[in-house]
Coordinates of C-alpha atoms and ligand atoms in Angstrom, one line a residue:
Chain A
X1 CA 27.8 -43.3 38.9
X2 CA 25.9 -46.4 40.0
X3 CA 25.5 -47.7 43.5
X4 CA 23.8 -50.8 45.0
X5 CA 22.5 -49.3 48.2
X6 CA 21.6 -45.9 49.6
X7 CA 21.5 -44.9 53.3
X8 CA 19.7 -41.8 54.4
X9 CA 20.9 -41.1 57.9
X10 CA 19.1 -38.5 60.1
X11 CA 22.2 -37.1 61.7
X12 CA 25.8 -36.4 60.7
X13 CA 27.0 -38.8 63.4
X14 CA 25.1 -41.6 61.7
X15 CA 26.3 -40.6 58.3
X16 CA 29.9 -40.7 59.6
X17 CA 29.3 -44.1 61.1
X18 CA 28.2 -45.3 57.7
X19 CA 31.2 -43.7 56.1
X20 CA 33.6 -45.6 58.3
X21 CA 31.8 -49.0 58.3
X22 CA 30.0 -49.3 54.9
X23 CA 31.4 -51.2 52.0
X24 CA 33.0 -48.9 49.4
X25 CA 31.0 -45.8 50.4
X26 CA 30.5 -42.4 48.8
X27 CA 29.0 -39.3 50.2
X28 CA 26.2 -37.7 48.2
X29 CA 25.9 -33.9 48.2
X30 CA 23.7 -32.6 45.4
X31 CA 25.0 -35.6 43.4
X32 CA 25.6 -33.3 40.3
X33 CA 29.2 -34.1 39.8
X34 CA 29.1 -37.6 41.0
X35 CA 26.4 -38.3 38.3
X36 CA 29.0 -37.5 35.7
X37 CA 31.5 -40.0 36.9
X38 CA 31.7 -43.5 35.3
X39 CA 32.1 -45.3 38.6
X40 CA 30.4 -48.0 40.6
X41 CA 30.3 -48.0 44.4
X42 CA 28.4 -50.1 46.9
X43 CA 26.9 -47.6 49.4
X44 CA 25.8 -44.0 48.8
X45 CA 25.4 -42.0 51.9
X46 CA 22.8 -39.3 51.4
X47 CA 23.2 -36.2 53.5
X48 CA 19.9 -34.6 52.5
X49 CA 18.2 -35.6 55.8
X50 CA 20.9 -34.6 58.2
X51 CA 19.7 -31.0 58.7
X52 CA 22.6 -29.4 56.8
X53 CA 20.4 -27.1 54.6
X54 CA 20.3 -24.2 57.0
X55 CA 22.0 -20.7 56.9
X56 CA 22.7 -19.2 60.4
X57 CA 23.6 -15.6 60.9
X58 CA 25.8 -14.5 63.7
X59 CA 27.1 -10.9 64.2
X60 CA 30.5 -11.6 62.7
X61 CA 29.9 -14.6 60.3
X62 CA 27.5 -16.5 58.2
X63 CA 27.3 -20.2 58.8
X64 CA 26.2 -22.2 55.8
X65 CA 25.3 -25.9 56.1
X66 CA 27.1 -28.2 53.6
X67 CA 23.8 -29.1 51.8
X68 CA 22.9 -25.5 51.1
X69 CA 22.4 -25.1 47.4
X70 CA 24.2 -22.7 45.1
X71 CA 20.9 -21.1 44.3
X72 CA 20.5 -20.2 48.0
X73 CA 24.0 -18.7 48.0
X74 CA 22.9 -16.6 45.0
X75 CA 19.6 -15.4 46.4
X76 CA 20.3 -15.1 50.2
X77 CA 20.4 -11.3 50.9
X78 CA 23.1 -11.7 53.6
X79 CA 25.6 -13.5 51.4
X80 CA 28.7 -11.5 50.5
X81 CA 28.5 -9.9 47.1
X82 CA 31.4 -11.9 45.7
X83 CA 29.7 -15.1 46.5
X84 CA 26.3 -14.1 45.1
X85 CA 27.8 -12.8 41.9
X86 CA 29.9 -15.9 41.4
X87 CA 26.8 -18.2 41.5
X88 CA 24.9 -16.3 38.8
X89 CA 26.4 -17.9 35.7
X90 CA 26.9 -21.4 36.9
X91 CA 24.9 -23.3 34.3
X92 CA 21.2 -22.5 35.2
X93 CA 18.7 -22.1 38.0
X94 CA 17.8 -25.9 37.9
X95 CA 21.4 -27.0 38.4
X96 CA 22.0 -24.4 41.1
X97 CA 18.9 -25.8 42.9
X98 CA 20.5 -29.2 42.9
X99 CA 24.2 -28.8 43.7
X100 CA 25.6 -27.9 47.1
X101 CA 28.3 -25.7 48.6
X102 CA 29.6 -28.8 50.5
X103 CA 30.0 -30.8 47.3
X104 CA 31.6 -27.9 45.6
X105 CA 34.2 -27.4 48.3
X106 CA 34.9 -31.1 49.0
X107 CA 35.5 -31.7 45.3
X108 CA 38.4 -29.2 45.3
X109 CA 37.6 -28.6 41.6
X110 CA 40.0 -26.4 39.8
X111 CA 37.3 -24.8 37.6
X112 CA 35.2 -23.9 40.7
X113 CA 33.5 -20.5 40.8
X114 CA 32.5 -21.4 44.4
X115 CA 35.9 -22.0 46.0
X116 CA 37.5 -18.8 44.6
X117 CA 35.1 -16.3 46.4
X118 CA 35.1 -18.5 49.6
X119 CA 38.9 -18.4 49.6
X120 CA 39.0 -14.6 49.2
X121 CA 36.4 -14.3 52.0
X122 CA 38.6 -16.4 54.4
X123 CA 36.0 -19.1 54.8
X124 CA 36.6 -21.8 57.4
X125 CA 35.3 -25.4 57.2
X126 CA 33.8 -27.5 60.0
X127 CA 34.3 -31.2 59.6
X128 CA 32.6 -33.8 61.7
X129 CA 35.9 -35.5 62.7
X130 CA 38.7 -33.2 61.8
X131 CA 37.1 -30.1 63.3
X132 CA 37.7 -26.6 62.0
X133 CA 40.2 -25.6 59.4
X134 CA 40.6 -22.7 57.0
X135 CA 39.6 -23.3 53.4
X136 CA 43.2 -22.2 52.5
X137 CA 44.6 -25.0 54.7
X138 CA 42.1 -27.6 53.3
X139 CA 43.1 -26.8 49.7
X140 CA 46.8 -27.2 50.5
X141 CA 46.4 -30.3 52.7
X142 CA 47.3 -33.7 51.3
X143 CA 45.2 -35.5 53.9
X144 CA 42.4 -37.4 52.1
X145 CA 41.0 -39.3 55.2
X146 CA 37.3 -39.5 54.6
X147 CA 35.3 -37.0 56.7
X148 CA 32.0 -35.1 56.4
X149 CA 32.0 -31.4 55.8
X150 CA 29.2 -30.1 58.1
X151 CA 29.3 -26.4 57.6
X152 CA 31.2 -23.4 56.2
X153 CA 31.8 -20.3 58.2
X154 CA 32.1 -17.1 56.1
X155 CA 33.3 -14.0 57.9
X156 CA 31.2 -10.9 57.1
X157 CA 33.5 -9.0 54.8
X158 CA 33.1 -5.3 54.6
X159 CA 33.5 -5.4 50.8
X160 CA 33.9 -8.1 48.2
X161 CA 33.6 -8.6 44.4
X162 CA 33.9 -11.4 41.9
X163 CA 35.1 -11.3 38.3
X164 CA 35.4 -14.0 35.6
X165 CA 35.6 -14.7 31.9
X166 CA 33.4 -17.3 30.2
X167 CA 33.2 -18.1 26.5
X168 CA 29.4 -18.3 26.8
X169 CA 26.9 -17.3 29.5
X170 CA 26.9 -20.6 31.3
X171 CA 30.3 -22.1 30.4
X172 CA 33.1 -22.9 32.9
X173 CA 35.2 -19.9 33.7
X174 CA 38.4 -19.6 31.7
X175 CA 39.8 -17.7 34.7
X176 CA 38.1 -16.3 37.8
X177 CA 39.1 -13.8 40.5
X178 CA 37.6 -12.7 43.8
X179 CA 38.7 -9.9 46.1
X180 CA 37.5 -9.2 49.6
X181 CA 38.5 -6.8 52.3
X182 CA 37.7 -7.2 56.0
X183 CA 40.7 -6.2 58.1
X184 CA 43.0 -7.4 55.2
X185 CA 42.8 -7.4 51.5
X186 CA 42.6 -11.0 50.0
X187 CA 42.7 -11.9 46.3
X188 CA 41.9 -15.4 45.1
X189 CA 42.5 -16.5 41.5
X190 CA 40.9 -19.7 40.2
X191 CA 40.2 -21.8 37.1
X192 CA 44.0 -21.3 36.3
X193 CA 42.9 -24.2 35.5
X194 CA 44.2 -25.5 38.8
X195 CA 42.4 -24.9 42.1
X196 CA 42.3 -21.3 43.4
X197 CA 45.3 -19.7 45.0
X198 CA 45.4 -16.8 47.4
X199 CA 47.3 -13.5 47.6
X200 CA 47.2 -11.8 51.0
X201 CA 47.7 -8.1 51.6
X202 CA 49.3 -7.3 48.2
X203 CA 51.4 -4.2 47.9
X204 CA 49.0 -1.9 46.0
X205 CA 51.9 0.1 44.5
X206 CA 52.7 -2.9 42.3
X207 CA 51.1 -3.5 38.9
X208 CA 48.5 -6.3 38.5
X209 CA 51.2 -8.3 36.6
X210 CA 53.6 -8.0 39.5
X211 CA 50.9 -8.9 42.1
X212 CA 50.1 -12.1 40.1
X213 CA 53.7 -12.9 39.3
X214 CA 53.9 -16.0 41.6
X215 CA 50.5 -17.4 40.5
X216 CA 50.9 -20.3 38.0
X217 CA 48.6 -20.4 35.0
X218 CA 48.5 -23.4 32.7
X219 CA 47.0 -24.6 29.4
X220 CA 44.0 -26.8 28.8
X221 CA 41.5 -27.1 26.0
X222 CA 39.9 -23.7 26.9
X223 CA 42.9 -21.4 26.9
X224 CA 46.7 -21.2 27.1
X225 CA 48.5 -20.3 30.3
X226 CA 49.7 -17.0 28.8
X227 CA 46.2 -16.0 27.7
X228 CA 44.8 -16.8 31.2
X229 CA 47.5 -14.7 32.8
X230 CA 46.6 -11.7 30.6
X231 CA 42.9 -12.2 31.4
X232 CA 43.7 -12.4 35.1
X233 CA 45.8 -9.2 35.0
X234 CA 42.9 -7.4 33.3
X235 CA 40.4 -8.7 35.9
X236 CA 42.7 -7.7 38.7
X237 CA 43.1 -4.2 37.2
X238 CA 39.3 -3.8 37.2
X239 CA 39.1 -5.2 40.7
X240 CA 41.7 -2.8 42.1
X241 CA 39.8 0.1 40.5
X242 CA 36.8 -1.1 42.4
X243 CA 38.8 -1.4 45.6
X244 CA 39.9 2.2 45.3
X245 CA 36.2 3.2 45.6
X246 CA 35.6 1.1 48.7
X247 CA 35.1 3.4 51.7
Chain B
X1 CA 13.0 -50.2 47.2
X2 CA 9.4 -49.1 47.4
X3 CA 8.7 -45.3 47.6
X4 CA 5.7 -43.1 47.4
X5 CA 6.0 -40.2 44.9
X6 CA 3.5 -37.4 44.8
X7 CA 3.3 -36.2 41.2
X8 CA 0.8 -33.4 40.2
X9 CA -1.1 -34.1 43.5
X10 CA -1.4 -37.8 42.7
X11 CA 0.4 -40.5 44.9
X12 CA 2.2 -43.3 43.2
X13 CA 3.6 -46.4 45.0
X14 CA 6.6 -47.3 42.9
X15 CA 9.6 -49.6 43.1
X16 CA 12.9 -47.9 42.2
X17 CA 16.6 -48.8 42.2
X18 CA 18.6 -46.8 44.8
X19 CA 20.4 -45.0 42.0
X20 CA 17.4 -44.4 39.8
X21 CA 16.9 -40.8 38.6
X22 CA 13.6 -39.1 38.8
X23 CA 13.5 -38.6 35.0
X24 CA 13.4 -42.4 34.5
X25 CA 10.8 -43.0 37.2
X26 CA 8.5 -40.2 35.9
X27 CA 8.6 -41.5 32.4
X28 CA 8.0 -45.1 33.7
X29 CA 4.9 -43.7 35.5
X30 CA 3.7 -42.2 32.2
X31 CA 4.8 -38.6 32.6
X32 CA 6.2 -38.5 29.1
X33 CA 6.4 -34.8 28.9
X34 CA 9.6 -35.1 30.9
X35 CA 12.3 -35.4 28.3
X36 CA 16.0 -36.4 28.3
X37 CA 18.5 -34.1 26.6
X38 CA 22.1 -34.0 27.9
X39 CA 21.6 -36.3 30.9
X40 CA 24.3 -34.3 32.7
X41 CA 22.2 -31.4 34.3
X42 CA 23.4 -29.0 31.6
X43 CA 20.5 -28.4 29.2
X44 CA 17.4 -28.0 31.4
X45 CA 15.2 -30.2 29.1
X46 CA 14.3 -32.6 31.9
X47 CA 13.4 -29.9 34.4
X48 CA 10.5 -30.4 36.8
X49 CA 9.4 -28.5 39.8
X50 CA 10.1 -30.1 43.2
X51 CA 8.6 -28.2 46.2
X52 CA 8.3 -25.1 43.9
X53 CA 12.0 -25.3 42.8
X54 CA 13.1 -26.0 39.3
X55 CA 15.5 -29.0 39.3
X56 CA 17.0 -31.3 36.6
X57 CA 15.2 -34.6 37.0
X58 CA 18.0 -36.4 35.1
X59 CA 20.3 -35.8 38.1
X60 CA 17.8 -35.9 41.0
X61 CA 17.5 -39.3 42.8
X62 CA 13.9 -40.7 42.9
X63 CA 14.4 -41.7 46.5
X64 CA 15.1 -38.1 47.4
X65 CA 11.8 -37.0 46.0
X66 CA 9.8 -38.9 48.6
X67 CA 7.5 -36.6 50.6
X68 CA 7.9 -33.7 48.1
X69 CA 5.5 -32.1 45.7
X70 CA 6.6 -32.9 42.1
X71 CA 5.1 -30.9 39.3
X72 CA 5.3 -31.7 35.6
X73 CA 3.7 -29.9 32.7
X74 CA 0.8 -32.4 32.9
X75 CA -0.1 -30.9 36.2
X76 CA -0.2 -27.3 35.0
X77 CA -3.3 -27.9 32.8
X78 CA -4.9 -24.5 32.1
X79 CA -1.7 -22.5 32.8
X80 CA 0.2 -24.8 30.4
X81 CA -2.4 -24.2 27.7
X82 CA -2.1 -20.4 28.2
X83 CA 1.7 -20.4 28.1
X84 CA 1.6 -22.7 25.1
X85 CA -0.7 -20.3 23.3
X86 CA 1.7 -17.4 24.0
X87 CA 4.6 -19.5 22.7
X88 CA 2.7 -20.3 19.5
X89 CA 1.5 -16.7 19.1
X90 CA 5.1 -15.6 19.1
X91 CA 6.2 -18.4 16.7
X92 CA 8.6 -19.9 19.3
X93 CA 7.6 -23.6 19.1
X94 CA 9.4 -25.5 16.4
X95 CA 10.1 -29.1 17.3
X96 CA 8.6 -28.6 20.7
X97 CA 11.0 -30.9 22.5
X98 CA 12.1 -28.2 25.0
X99 CA 8.5 -26.8 25.5
X100 CA 7.4 -28.9 28.5
X101 CA 10.4 -28.0 30.6
X102 CA 10.2 -24.4 29.4
X103 CA 6.6 -24.1 30.5
X104 CA 7.5 -25.6 34.0
X105 CA 10.4 -23.1 34.2
X106 CA 8.2 -20.2 33.3
X107 CA 5.8 -21.4 36.0
X108 CA 8.5 -21.6 38.7
X109 CA 10.0 -18.3 37.6
X110 CA 6.6 -16.5 38.0
X111 CA 6.1 -18.1 41.4
X112 CA 9.5 -16.9 42.5
X113 CA 9.7 -13.5 40.7
X114 CA 6.8 -11.1 40.5
X115 CA 6.8 -9.3 37.2
X116 CA 10.4 -10.1 36.1
X117 CA 12.0 -7.8 33.6
X118 CA 13.8 -8.9 30.5
X119 CA 17.2 -9.3 32.2
X120 CA 15.7 -11.3 35.0
X121 CA 13.9 -13.6 32.6
X122 CA 17.0 -14.1 30.6
X123 CA 19.0 -14.9 33.7
X124 CA 16.3 -17.3 35.1
X125 CA 16.0 -19.2 31.8
X126 CA 19.7 -19.3 30.8
X127 CA 19.8 -23.0 31.8
X128 CA 16.9 -24.0 29.5
X129 CA 18.3 -24.8 26.1
X130 CA 16.3 -24.7 22.9
X131 CA 18.1 -26.0 19.8
X132 CA 15.5 -24.7 17.3
X133 CA 14.4 -21.2 18.0
X134 CA 16.3 -18.1 19.1
X135 CA 15.7 -17.1 22.7
X136 CA 14.3 -13.7 21.7
X137 CA 11.0 -15.5 20.9
X138 CA 10.9 -16.9 24.4
X139 CA 11.1 -13.4 25.9
X140 CA 8.4 -12.2 23.6
X141 CA 6.2 -15.1 24.5
X142 CA 6.7 -14.6 28.2
X143 CA 6.0 -10.9 27.9
X144 CA 2.8 -11.8 25.9
X145 CA 1.8 -14.3 28.6
X146 CA 2.4 -11.8 31.4
X147 CA 0.5 -9.0 29.7
X148 CA -2.4 -10.9 28.2
X149 CA -3.0 -13.8 30.6
X150 CA -1.7 -12.6 33.9
X151 CA -2.3 -8.8 33.9
X152 CA -5.8 -9.0 32.3
X153 CA -4.7 -7.9 28.9
X154 CA -2.9 -4.7 30.2
Ligands
FAD1 C1 27.0 -29.9 34.1 C2 27.7 -29.2 35.3 C3 28.3 -27.9 35.0 C4 29.0 -27.3 36.1 N1 29.5 -26.0 35.8 C5 30.1 -25.4 36.9 C6 30.7 -24.1 36.7 O1 30.6 -23.5 35.6 N2 31.3 -23.5 37.8 C7 31.3 -24.1 39.0 O2 31.9 -23.6 39.9 N3 30.8 -25.3 39.2 C8 30.2 -26.0 38.1 N4 29.7 -27.2 38.3 C9 30.0 -27.9 39.6 C10 28.9 -27.6 40.6 O3 28.9 -26.3 40.9 C11 29.3 -28.4 42.0 O4 30.5 -27.9 42.5 C12 29.4 -29.9 41.8 O5 28.3 -30.4 41.1 C13 29.6 -30.6 43.2 O6 28.5 -30.3 44.0 P1 27.4 -31.4 44.3 O7 26.6 -30.9 45.4 O8 26.8 -31.9 43.1 O9 28.4 -32.5 44.9 P2 28.4 -34.1 44.7 O10 28.5 -34.4 43.2 O11 27.4 -34.8 45.4 O12 29.8 -34.4 45.4 C14 31.1 -33.9 44.9 C15 32.2 -34.6 45.8 O13 32.1 -34.1 47.1 C16 31.9 -35.1 48.0 N5 31.0 -34.5 49.0 C17 29.8 -33.9 48.8 N6 29.3 -33.4 49.9 C18 30.2 -33.6 50.9 C19 30.2 -33.3 52.3 N7 29.3 -32.6 52.9 N8 31.3 -33.7 53.0 C20 32.3 -34.4 52.4 N9 32.3 -34.8 51.1 C21 31.3 -34.4 50.3 C22 31.3 -36.3 47.2 O14 31.5 -37.5 47.8 C23 32.0 -36.1 45.9 O15 33.3 -36.6 46.0 C24 29.1 -27.9 37.3 C25 28.4 -29.1 37.6 C26 27.7 -29.8 36.6 C27 27.1 -31.1 36.8
FES2 S1 18.6 -33.9 30.4 FE1 18.7 -33.1 32.4 S2 19.6 -31.2 32.2 FE2 19.8 -32.1 30.2
FES3 S1 11.6 -25.9 19.8 FE1 13.0 -27.5 19.3 S2 14.4 -27.6 21.1 FE2 13.1 -25.9 21.5

């Protein structure tokens, strides 16, 4: 992507002002995915000086600023296990030091290994203008009014885990699955290749195939829908075995 | 726009385009060790250290690097020589295109992880591609460097 001008606001309020007044603007998170786009815009709004790189811990949740990098999610000892595991095979350390959780969520990428664990963990998003909404509602919403994602609130789950299948160590997932239990059991399935979908409180007497029955899997150049479904059922069987060990 | 970049402890006043990537600025400034591979933050060939973190300079905006400590292999001097010797001793270097970024990656890894084991090394360097050699040689060279150069020959 190319742009003519860059603004580097010191606060989210200033960044939002630029978003609503600048000519043909784009928000820059880590810039990793924007870099790949063949697109020309006028003004890039850089969030790197808005103080969104902090992680705050509260007794019941972890608040992660939108500019926190995937490497911080991977290495921060308080992050839920599903999230830490999911980061490990996203390309390499250098990329993970660049790209952000805010850009990963805002992009609503179907392949995402970031959205899947956050959905299972029941993350909530704080936007500058729209306020708070669940990640689940954000992924379903058709509202594309520009806004700035400020932080992500992740409830502290008692247990969580992440599973995926990649052709090579650092490739995109062919399918991924996260499972978390706080008061409820939540399963998220992503890289279907569409964006992750959620299953809440499944009946554990059902087989993995039955639990995943309503989830749609499709074909792309990585795998067929049927193959993805078979993989997801296997991952879920492994995950449920793990759940049975959770105290 | 005019910015000041601090590369290997040296300040440079340089005029950059708003969308210019650090890889291009560094090469313009003469830091030719910084190489371009994929140009999509996939291969790690362009990696430099910024504030002690490994980042792909092909995708890092130059304007964002203001006020930060940028380190390329030119700034590693003696350490680069020692790591280079270990790479040569283990027969890893072939075309050498990936070596500058590999040396910087080994440097940031050893800043971050004290005495990493083989799995940790493999995981840390997974994003650093080498199209000539196998990665086993890299592990041997790092082990050699840690044993001979860092742990006093133990
Ligand atoms: C080579 C490569 C390989 C990758 N492989 C994987 C992989 O295997 N698995 C995986 O999960 N991910 C992968 N990713 C994606 C990566 O993890 C990030 O999700 C992606 O780069 C977006 O994060 P970013 O910080 O770079 O966002 P950007 O590229 O800066 O932005 C992405 C989008 O979000 C918007 N945006 C950014 N921040 C905000 C904000 N705070 N508020 C509102 N809008 C915002 C931008 O305007 C843009 O539309 C890969 C990326 C690259 C470049
Ligand atoms: S050239 Fe930057 S990661 Fe490949
Ligand atoms: S030695 Fe040739 S790319 Fe690594």
